[in-house]
Structure formats: structure tokens, C-alpha cells
Amino acid sequence: MKYDETHRYMSECAAEAARVARGVPAARLNEPTHCTDWDLRALVNHWVLYTSHGLEHRALRKQLPEDLVARDFTADPGWPAAYAAQLDRAVDAWADPEVWEGEVDLGPAALPAADLAGMIVKEMAVHGWDVAVTTGQTFHVSDGAAGLVLDVVERHADLYRQYDGFAAPVAVPADAPVFERALAASGRDPRLGA
């Protein structure tokens, strides 16, 4: 997939993530989610950190500072607006075609920038769906963006499972919508969002 196409899907998923974030009720942040060991606050903090701050830092080839990694973004009542603004900065940081060249150093390993960008778009969409389901919302993606997410999930499923990021795949019909197939391949039951 070409960088400009992936960037378009990044922008699409970022806009949808920002929309879903605005619909998260503060009163529900301590509630459990279908994500093992994470309440809604932990899930949202992970989502905000890696899909906005992490996305921008990776484009700039910078490591995430420890104070950012440890931050409770949800402690600020204005976190949805701050998240939306940070998503915009992150997507803008990937607008330059040169950012997609070479590798990004992740500390213990390095990944091609284009692969890493796709993985973060997957995080935006899949964890966006997790947040949406937990808060009674839906997460909408185009078939093109869903195809990107499915490709990333299928290519990196073993790695994610090695680090407990994915559960065992969930069976869905072969003709299920593309995003449902991506969710199922990542160990999520798409029926939760029905």
C-alpha cells in the first residue's frame, strides 16, 4: 500500500477516534472492558498514548518520554479535545513522504516506518472499536481502511499474540464485513458491537 493511501486511512481513523473519544462518559472510566485486565481508563490511556503521542514521536524518530508514558490523560476533563488536537499533530507529522522512508528505532528493535504507521492505524481502529463498544458507540471505517487493518492484523498476529495483545481468533463467516474479519482475527468478537 502506498504511503499516501495509508496516510488517508490514518487521517480517517484519527477523525473517527476523536469522535468516539468525545462520547466517552467520565463517569464510566472505572468500568471494566472486554480487554483483559484493563478498565476503561487504562484502555483510553493506552489508546491516547500510542495512537496520538506515539504516532507523532515515531514520525519524528523520538522515543516517548517516561513522564508521557506514565501520564493519566483521563485525569484532565478536557482529554477528548486534547486527544483530537494531538491526533491532528500526529497525522500532520506523517504528511511528508520522507517520513515513510527508512526505519523507526523502537529501542529493542527497529521497524520499517511504513509498517509501523500501519500498525498504529490498526491500534487507532481496533482500540477505537474497544472504546466504542464499552461506551455504547460504534466505530466506523471505510472498506479501504478496514482492509489496511485486516492486512496488519493478519501479518502481525503472531507477534501481537506473543505479547498478549491479541486473543485467539474468533470465527466469523467468510463473507463478513472486512472490519469484522479484522476484529475477529485480532481475537475480538464483532458481535459485541452489534
mmCIF file with all atom_site columns, N, CA and C in Angstrom, residues 56-114:
data_model
loop_
_atom_site.group_PDB
_atom_site.id
_atom_site.type_symbol
_atom_site.label_atom_id
_atom_site.label_alt_id
_atom_site.label_comp_id
_atom_site.label_asym_id
_atom_site.label_entity_id
_atom_site.label_seq_id
_atom_site.pdbx_PDB_ins_code
_atom_site.Cartn_x
_atom_site.Cartn_y
_atom_site.Cartn_z
_atom_site.occupancy
_atom_site.B_iso_or_equiv
_atom_site.pdbx_formal_charge
_atom_site.auth_seq_id
_atom_site.auth_comp_id
_atom_site.auth_asym_id
_atom_site.auth_atom_id
_atom_site.pdbx_PDB_model_num
ATOM 1   N N  . GLU A 1 56  ? 3.068   10.574 16.643 1.00 0.00 ? 56  GLU A N  1
ATOM 2   C CA . GLU A 1 56  ? 3.890   11.748 16.322 1.00 0.00 ? 56  GLU A CA 1
ATOM 3   C C  . GLU A 1 56  ? 5.363   11.491 16.641 1.00 0.00 ? 56  GLU A C  1
ATOM 4   N N  . HIS A 1 57  ? 5.639   10.925 17.812 1.00 0.00 ? 57  HIS A N  1
ATOM 5   C CA . HIS A 1 57  ? 7.034   10.665 18.184 1.00 0.00 ? 57  HIS A CA 1
ATOM 6   C C  . HIS A 1 57  ? 7.712   9.724  17.192 1.00 0.00 ? 57  HIS A C  1
ATOM 7   N N  . ARG A 1 58  ? 6.995   8.726  16.699 1.00 0.00 ? 58  ARG A N  1
ATOM 8   C CA . ARG A 1 58  ? 7.586   7.796  15.720 1.00 0.00 ? 58  ARG A CA 1
ATOM 9   C C  . ARG A 1 58  ? 7.913   8.520  14.419 1.00 0.00 ? 58  ARG A C  1
ATOM 10  N N  . ALA A 1 59  ? 7.046   9.418  13.996 1.00 0.00 ? 59  ALA A N  1
ATOM 11  C CA . ALA A 1 59  ? 7.327   10.187 12.775 1.00 0.00 ? 59  ALA A CA 1
ATOM 12  C C  . ALA A 1 59  ? 8.582   11.034 12.947 1.00 0.00 ? 59  ALA A C  1
ATOM 13  N N  . LEU A 1 60  ? 8.746   11.607 14.141 1.00 0.00 ? 60  LEU A N  1
ATOM 14  C CA . LEU A 1 60  ? 9.899   12.469 14.430 1.00 0.00 ? 60  LEU A CA 1
ATOM 15  C C  . LEU A 1 60  ? 11.146  11.681 14.822 1.00 0.00 ? 60  LEU A C  1
ATOM 16  N N  . ARG A 1 61  ? 10.991  10.343 14.892 1.00 0.00 ? 61  ARG A N  1
ATOM 17  C CA . ARG A 1 61  ? 12.082  9.429  15.281 1.00 0.00 ? 61  ARG A CA 1
ATOM 18  C C  . ARG A 1 61  ? 12.570  9.729  16.704 1.00 0.00 ? 61  ARG A C  1
ATOM 19  N N  . LYS A 1 62  ? 11.604  9.986  17.588 1.00 0.00 ? 62  LYS A N  1
ATOM 20  C CA . LYS A 1 62  ? 11.902  10.237 19.001 1.00 0.00 ? 62  LYS A CA 1
ATOM 21  C C  . LYS A 1 62  ? 11.248  9.168  19.857 1.00 0.00 ? 62  LYS A C  1
ATOM 22  N N  . GLN A 1 63  ? 11.891  8.846  20.976 1.00 0.00 ? 63  GLN A N  1
ATOM 23  C CA . GLN A 1 63  ? 11.304  7.919  21.940 1.00 0.00 ? 63  GLN A CA 1
ATOM 24  C C  . GLN A 1 63  ? 10.263  8.662  22.784 1.00 0.00 ? 63  GLN A C  1
ATOM 25  N N  . LEU A 1 64  ? 9.290   7.925  23.269 1.00 0.00 ? 64  LEU A N  1
ATOM 26  C CA . LEU A 1 64  ? 8.306   8.520  24.174 1.00 0.00 ? 64  LEU A CA 1
ATOM 27  C C  . LEU A 1 64  ? 8.954   8.767  25.527 1.00 0.00 ? 64  LEU A C  1
ATOM 28  N N  . PRO A 1 65  ? 8.866   9.979  26.056 1.00 0.00 ? 65  PRO A N  1
ATOM 29  C CA . PRO A 1 65  ? 9.448   10.242 27.377 1.00 0.00 ? 65  PRO A CA 1
ATOM 30  C C  . PRO A 1 65  ? 8.648   9.537  28.476 1.00 0.00 ? 65  PRO A C  1
ATOM 31  N N  . GLU A 1 66  ? 9.342   9.156  29.535 1.00 0.00 ? 66  GLU A N  1
ATOM 32  C CA . GLU A 1 66  ? 8.719   8.397  30.634 1.00 0.00 ? 66  GLU A CA 1
ATOM 33  C C  . GLU A 1 66  ? 7.543   9.139  31.263 1.00 0.00 ? 66  GLU A C  1
ATOM 34  N N  . ASP A 1 67  ? 7.644   10.461 31.398 1.00 0.00 ? 67  ASP A N  1
ATOM 35  C CA . ASP A 1 67  ? 6.535   11.192 32.023 1.00 0.00 ? 67  ASP A CA 1
ATOM 36  C C  . ASP A 1 67  ? 5.269   11.107 31.183 1.00 0.00 ? 67  ASP A C  1
ATOM 37  N N  . LEU A 1 68  ? 5.426   11.007 29.870 1.00 0.00 ? 68  LEU A N  1
ATOM 38  C CA . LEU A 1 68  ? 4.271   10.847 28.994 1.00 0.00 ? 68  LEU A CA 1
ATOM 39  C C  . LEU A 1 68  ? 3.705   9.433  29.103 1.00 0.00 ? 68  LEU A C  1
ATOM 40  N N  . VAL A 1 69  ? 4.583   8.451  29.161 1.00 0.00 ? 69  VAL A N  1
ATOM 41  C CA . VAL A 1 69  ? 4.161   7.050  29.282 1.00 0.00 ? 69  VAL A CA 1
ATOM 42  C C  . VAL A 1 69  ? 3.377   6.835  30.574 1.00 0.00 ? 69  VAL A C  1
ATOM 43  N N  . ALA A 1 70  ? 3.752   7.525  31.633 1.00 0.00 ? 70  ALA A N  1
ATOM 44  C CA . ALA A 1 70  ? 3.114   7.342  32.941 1.00 0.00 ? 70  ALA A CA 1
ATOM 45  C C  . ALA A 1 70  ? 1.885   8.230  33.147 1.00 0.00 ? 70  ALA A C  1
ATOM 46  N N  . ARG A 1 71  ? 1.600   9.121  32.220 1.00 0.00 ? 71  ARG A N  1
ATOM 47  C CA . ARG A 1 71  ? 0.521   10.105 32.415 1.00 0.00 ? 71  ARG A CA 1
ATOM 48  C C  . ARG A 1 71  ? -0.872  9.463  32.361 1.00 0.00 ? 71  ARG A C  1
ATOM 49  N N  . ASP A 1 72  ? -1.747  9.938  33.245 1.00 0.00 ? 72  ASP A N  1
ATOM 50  C CA . ASP A 1 72  ? -3.167  9.591  33.175 1.00 0.00 ? 72  ASP A CA 1
ATOM 51  C C  . ASP A 1 72  ? -3.843  10.710 32.390 1.00 0.00 ? 72  ASP A C  1
ATOM 52  N N  . PHE A 1 73  ? -4.015  10.502 31.097 1.00 0.00 ? 73  PHE A N  1
ATOM 53  C CA . PHE A 1 73  ? -4.607  11.529 30.235 1.00 0.00 ? 73  PHE A CA 1
ATOM 54  C C  . PHE A 1 73  ? -6.039  11.837 30.651 1.00 0.00 ? 73  PHE A C  1
ATOM 55  N N  . THR A 1 74  ? -6.742  10.816 31.155 1.00 0.00 ? 74  THR A N  1
ATOM 56  C CA . THR A 1 74  ? -8.151  10.994 31.519 1.00 0.00 ? 74  THR A CA 1
ATOM 57  C C  . THR A 1 74  ? -8.341  11.818 32.785 1.00 0.00 ? 74  THR A C  1
ATOM 58  N N  . ALA A 1 75  ? -7.252  12.128 33.504 1.00 0.00 ? 75  ALA A N  1
ATOM 59  C CA . ALA A 1 75  ? -7.371  12.973 34.704 1.00 0.00 ? 75  ALA A CA 1
ATOM 60  C C  . ALA A 1 75  ? -7.763  14.396 34.330 1.00 0.00 ? 75  ALA A C  1
ATOM 61  N N  . ASP A 1 76  ? -7.504  14.784 33.096 1.00 0.00 ? 76  ASP A N  1
ATOM 62  C CA . ASP A 1 76  ? -7.890  16.104 32.597 1.00 0.00 ? 76  ASP A CA 1
ATOM 63  C C  . ASP A 1 76  ? -9.276  15.970 31.966 1.00 0.00 ? 76  ASP A C  1
ATOM 64  N N  . PRO A 1 77  ? -10.299 16.662 32.485 1.00 0.00 ? 77  PRO A N  1
ATOM 65  C CA . PRO A 1 77  ? -11.639 16.550 31.905 1.00 0.00 ? 77  PRO A CA 1
ATOM 66  C C  . PRO A 1 77  ? -11.680 16.910 30.417 1.00 0.00 ? 77  PRO A C  1
ATOM 67  N N  . GLY A 1 78  ? -10.721 17.682 29.962 1.00 0.00 ? 78  GLY A N  1
ATOM 68  C CA . GLY A 1 78  ? -10.679 18.063 28.551 1.00 0.00 ? 78  GLY A CA 1
ATOM 69  C C  . GLY A 1 78  ? -9.877  17.111 27.684 1.00 0.00 ? 78  GLY A C  1
ATOM 70  N N  . TRP A 1 79  ? -9.619  15.888 28.184 1.00 0.00 ? 79  TRP A N  1
ATOM 71  C CA . TRP A 1 79  ? -8.765  14.961 27.435 1.00 0.00 ? 79  TRP A CA 1
ATOM 72  C C  . TRP A 1 79  ? -9.278  14.661 26.024 1.00 0.00 ? 79  TRP A C  1
ATOM 73  N N  . PRO A 1 80  ? -10.607 14.557 25.767 1.00 0.00 ? 80  PRO A N  1
ATOM 74  C CA . PRO A 1 80  ? -11.005 14.262 24.381 1.00 0.00 ? 80  PRO A CA 1
ATOM 75  C C  . PRO A 1 80  ? -10.557 15.338 23.387 1.00 0.00 ? 80  PRO A C  1
ATOM 76  N N  . ALA A 1 81  ? -10.681 16.612 23.776 1.00 0.00 ? 81  ALA A N  1
ATOM 77  C CA . ALA A 1 81  ? -10.244 17.694 22.889 1.00 0.00 ? 81  ALA A CA 1
ATOM 78  C C  . ALA A 1 81  ? -8.728  17.693 22.729 1.00 0.00 ? 81  ALA A C  1
ATOM 79  N N  . ALA A 1 82  ? -8.012  17.435 23.823 1.00 0.00 ? 82  ALA A N  1
ATOM 80  C CA . ALA A 1 82  ? -6.551  17.364 23.746 1.00 0.00 ? 82  ALA A CA 1
ATOM 81  C C  . ALA A 1 82  ? -6.113  16.203 22.852 1.00 0.00 ? 82  ALA A C  1
ATOM 82  N N  . TYR A 1 83  ? -6.820  15.070 22.960 1.00 0.00 ? 83  TYR A N  1
ATOM 83  C CA . TYR A 1 83  ? -6.528  13.904 22.126 1.00 0.00 ? 83  TYR A CA 1
ATOM 84  C C  . TYR A 1 83  ? -6.751  14.242 20.655 1.00 0.00 ? 83  TYR A C  1
ATOM 85  N N  . ALA A 1 84  ? -7.874  14.889 20.343 1.00 0.00 ? 84  ALA A N  1
ATOM 86  C CA . ALA A 1 84  ? -8.162  15.263 18.961 1.00 0.00 ? 84  ALA A CA 1
ATOM 87  C C  . ALA A 1 84  ? -7.077  16.174 18.396 1.00 0.00 ? 84  ALA A C  1
ATOM 88  N N  . ALA A 1 85  ? -6.640  17.145 19.191 1.00 0.00 ? 85  ALA A N  1
ATOM 89  C CA . ALA A 1 85  ? -5.588  18.062 18.738 1.00 0.00 ? 85  ALA A CA 1
ATOM 90  C C  . ALA A 1 85  ? -4.267  17.328 18.535 1.00 0.00 ? 85  ALA A C  1
ATOM 91  N N  . GLN A 1 86  ? -3.951  16.399 19.441 1.00 0.00 ? 86  GLN A N  1
ATOM 92  C CA . GLN A 1 86  ? -2.707  15.632 19.313 1.00 0.00 ? 86  GLN A CA 1
ATOM 93  C C  . GLN A 1 86  ? -2.772  14.689 18.117 1.00 0.00 ? 86  GLN A C  1
ATOM 94  N N  . LEU A 1 87  ? -3.932  14.105 17.862 1.00 0.00 ? 87  LEU A N  1
ATOM 95  C CA . LEU A 1 87  ? -4.095  13.273 16.668 1.00 0.00 ? 87  LEU A CA 1
ATOM 96  C C  . LEU A 1 87  ? -3.822  14.090 15.408 1.00 0.00 ? 87  LEU A C  1
ATOM 97  N N  . ASP A 1 88  ? -4.329  15.320 15.356 1.00 0.00 ? 88  ASP A N  1
ATOM 98  C CA . ASP A 1 88  ? -4.085  16.176 14.193 1.00 0.00 ? 88  ASP A CA 1
ATOM 99  C C  . ASP A 1 88  ? -2.592  16.428 14.005 1.00 0.00 ? 88  ASP A C  1
ATOM 100 N N  . ARG A 1 89  ? -1.896  16.718 15.108 1.00 0.00 ? 89  ARG A N  1
ATOM 101 C CA . ARG A 1 89  ? -0.438  16.948 15.020 1.00 0.00 ? 89  ARG A CA 1
ATOM 102 C C  . ARG A 1 89  ? 0.270   15.683 14.531 1.00 0.00 ? 89  ARG A C  1
ATOM 103 N N  . ALA A 1 90  ? -0.160  14.537 15.037 1.00 0.00 ? 90  ALA A N  1
ATOM 104 C CA . ALA A 1 90  ? 0.477   13.272 14.662 1.00 0.00 ? 90  ALA A CA 1
ATOM 105 C C  . ALA A 1 90  ? 0.263   12.963 13.183 1.00 0.00 ? 90  ALA A C  1
ATOM 106 N N  . VAL A 1 91  ? -0.968  13.108 12.717 1.00 0.00 ? 91  VAL A N  1
ATOM 107 C CA . VAL A 1 91  ? -1.258  12.845 11.306 1.00 0.00 ? 91  VAL A CA 1
ATOM 108 C C  . VAL A 1 91  ? -0.476  13.823 10.429 1.00 0.00 ? 91  VAL A C  1
ATOM 109 N N  . ASP A 1 92  ? -0.398  15.089 10.843 1.00 0.00 ? 92  ASP A N  1
ATOM 110 C CA . ASP A 1 92  ? 0.388   16.072 10.089 1.00 0.00 ? 92  ASP A CA 1
ATOM 111 C C  . ASP A 1 92  ? 1.865   15.686 10.029 1.00 0.00 ? 92  ASP A C  1
ATOM 112 N N  . ALA A 1 93  ? 2.379   15.101 11.108 1.00 0.00 ? 93  ALA A N  1
ATOM 113 C CA . ALA A 1 93  ? 3.792   14.707 11.144 1.00 0.00 ? 93  ALA A CA 1
ATOM 114 C C  . ALA A 1 93  ? 4.099   13.624 10.109 1.00 0.00 ? 93  ALA A C  1
ATOM 115 N N  . TRP A 1 94  ? 3.090   12.861 9.703  1.00 0.00 ? 94  TRP A N  1
ATOM 116 C CA . TRP A 1 94  ? 3.272   11.794 8.715  1.00 0.00 ? 94  TRP A CA 1
ATOM 117 C C  . TRP A 1 94  ? 2.921   12.262 7.294  1.00 0.00 ? 94  TRP A C  1
ATOM 118 N N  . ALA A 1 95  ? 2.614   13.545 7.111  1.00 0.00 ? 95  ALA A N  1
ATOM 119 C CA . ALA A 1 95  ? 2.226   14.047 5.789  1.00 0.00 ? 95  ALA A CA 1
ATOM 120 C C  . ALA A 1 95  ? 3.405   14.115 4.822  1.00 0.00 ? 95  ALA A C  1
ATOM 121 N N  . ASP A 1 96  ? 4.612   14.213 5.331  1.00 0.00 ? 96  ASP A N  1
ATOM 122 C CA . ASP A 1 96  ? 5.813   14.302 4.500  1.00 0.00 ? 96  ASP A CA 1
ATOM 123 C C  . ASP A 1 96  ? 6.190   12.900 4.009  1.00 0.00 ? 96  ASP A C  1
ATOM 124 N N  . PRO A 1 97  ? 6.254   12.681 2.702  1.00 0.00 ? 97  PRO A N  1
ATOM 125 C CA . PRO A 1 97  ? 6.605   11.354 2.180  1.00 0.00 ? 97  PRO A CA 1
ATOM 126 C C  . PRO A 1 97  ? 7.937   10.813 2.710  1.00 0.00 ? 97  PRO A C  1
ATOM 127 N N  . GLU A 1 98  ? 8.874   11.698 3.050  1.00 0.00 ? 98  GLU A N  1
ATOM 128 C CA . GLU A 1 98  ? 10.178  11.233 3.537  1.00 0.00 ? 98  GLU A CA 1
ATOM 129 C C  . GLU A 1 98  ? 10.075  10.550 4.899  1.00 0.00 ? 98  GLU A C  1
ATOM 130 N N  . VAL A 1 99  ? 9.048   10.882 5.680  1.00 0.00 ? 99  VAL A N  1
ATOM 131 C CA . VAL A 1 99  ? 8.869   10.263 6.992  1.00 0.00 ? 99  VAL A CA 1
ATOM 132 C C  . VAL A 1 99  ? 8.610   8.767  6.852  1.00 0.00 ? 99  VAL A C  1
ATOM 133 N N  . TRP A 1 100 ? 8.065   8.374  5.708  1.00 0.00 ? 100 TRP A N  1
ATOM 134 C CA . TRP A 1 100 ? 7.712   6.973  5.467  1.00 0.00 ? 100 TRP A CA 1
ATOM 135 C C  . TRP A 1 100 ? 8.912   6.139  5.033  1.00 0.00 ? 100 TRP A C  1
ATOM 136 N N  . GLU A 1 101 ? 10.044  6.799  4.829  1.00 0.00 ? 101 GLU A N  1
ATOM 137 C CA . GLU A 1 101 ? 11.250  6.094  4.387  1.00 0.00 ? 101 GLU A CA 1
ATOM 138 C C  . GLU A 1 101 ? 12.051  5.598  5.588  1.00 0.00 ? 101 GLU A C  1
ATOM 139 N N  . GLY A 1 102 ? 12.831  4.575  5.399  1.00 0.00 ? 102 GLY A N  1
ATOM 140 C CA . GLY A 1 102 ? 13.739  4.087  6.440  1.00 0.00 ? 102 GLY A CA 1
ATOM 141 C C  . GLY A 1 102 ? 13.017  3.358  7.553  1.00 0.00 ? 102 GLY A C  1
ATOM 142 N N  . GLU A 1 103 ? 13.716  3.274  8.683  1.00 0.00 ? 103 GLU A N  1
ATOM 143 C CA . GLU A 1 103 ? 13.191  2.541  9.833  1.00 0.00 ? 103 GLU A CA 1
ATOM 144 C C  . GLU A 1 103 ? 12.967  3.462  11.017 1.00 0.00 ? 103 GLU A C  1
ATOM 145 N N  . VAL A 1 104 ? 12.175  2.977  11.958 1.00 0.00 ? 104 VAL A N  1
ATOM 146 C CA . VAL A 1 104 ? 11.939  3.677  13.211 1.00 0.00 ? 104 VAL A CA 1
ATOM 147 C C  . VAL A 1 104 ? 12.508  2.809  14.324 1.00 0.00 ? 104 VAL A C  1
ATOM 148 N N  . ASP A 1 105 ? 13.382  3.390  15.117 1.00 0.00 ? 105 ASP A N  1
ATOM 149 C CA . ASP A 1 105 ? 14.001  2.683  16.236 1.00 0.00 ? 105 ASP A CA 1
ATOM 150 C C  . ASP A 1 105 ? 13.023  2.627  17.401 1.00 0.00 ? 105 ASP A C  1
ATOM 151 N N  . LEU A 1 106 ? 12.673  1.431  17.816 1.00 0.00 ? 106 LEU A N  1
ATOM 152 C CA . LEU A 1 106 ? 11.747  1.246  18.926 1.00 0.00 ? 106 LEU A CA 1
ATOM 153 C C  . LEU A 1 106 ? 12.465  0.853  20.209 1.00 0.00 ? 106 LEU A C  1
ATOM 154 N N  . GLY A 1 107 ? 13.772  0.954  20.205 1.00 0.00 ? 107 GLY A N  1
ATOM 155 C CA . GLY A 1 107 ? 14.542  0.547  21.389 1.00 0.00 ? 107 GLY A CA 1
ATOM 156 C C  . GLY A 1 107 ? 15.110  -0.847 21.174 1.00 0.00 ? 107 GLY A C  1
ATOM 157 N N  . PRO A 1 108 ? 14.346  -1.876 21.545 1.00 0.00 ? 108 PRO A N  1
ATOM 158 C CA . PRO A 1 108 ? 14.864  -3.232 21.362 1.00 0.00 ? 108 PRO A CA 1
ATOM 159 C C  . PRO A 1 108 ? 14.859  -3.697 19.911 1.00 0.00 ? 108 PRO A C  1
ATOM 160 N N  . ALA A 1 109 ? 14.144  -3.007 19.044 1.00 0.00 ? 109 ALA A N  1
ATOM 161 C CA . ALA A 1 109 ? 14.059  -3.397 17.635 1.00 0.00 ? 109 ALA A CA 1
ATOM 162 C C  . ALA A 1 109 ? 13.764  -2.162 16.793 1.00 0.00 ? 109 ALA A C  1
ATOM 163 N N  . ALA A 1 110 ? 13.863  -2.346 15.488 1.00 0.00 ? 110 ALA A N  1
ATOM 164 C CA . ALA A 1 110 ? 13.510  -1.284 14.548 1.00 0.00 ? 110 ALA A CA 1
ATOM 165 C C  . ALA A 1 110 ? 12.544  -1.872 13.529 1.00 0.00 ? 110 ALA A C  1
ATOM 166 N N  . LEU A 1 111 ? 11.628  -1.038 13.052 1.00 0.00 ? 111 LEU A N  1
ATOM 167 C CA . LEU A 1 111 ? 10.664  -1.471 12.047 1.00 0.00 ? 111 LEU A CA 1
ATOM 168 C C  . LEU A 1 111 ? 10.657  -0.479 10.897 1.00 0.00 ? 111 LEU A C  1
ATOM 169 N N  . PRO A 1 112 ? 10.371  -0.962 9.676  1.00 0.00 ? 112 PRO A N  1
ATOM 170 C CA . PRO A 1 112 ? 10.199  -0.014 8.577  1.00 0.00 ? 112 PRO A CA 1
ATOM 171 C C  . PRO A 1 112 ? 9.093   0.987  8.936  1.00 0.00 ? 112 PRO A C  1
ATOM 172 N N  . ALA A 1 113 ? 9.327   2.242  8.638  1.00 0.00 ? 113 ALA A N  1
ATOM 173 C CA . ALA A 1 113 ? 8.386   3.296  9.020  1.00 0.00 ? 113 ALA A CA 1
ATOM 174 C C  . ALA A 1 113 ? 6.983   3.022  8.493  1.00 0.00 ? 113 ALA A C  1
ATOM 175 N N  . ALA A 1 114 ? 6.867   2.575  7.257  1.00 0.00 ? 114 ALA A N  1
ATOM 176 C CA . ALA A 1 114 ? 5.547   2.326  6.675  1.00 0.00 ? 114 ALA A CA 1
ATOM 177 C C  . ALA A 1 114 ? 4.817   1.210  7.421  1.00 0.00 ? 114 ALA A C  1
#
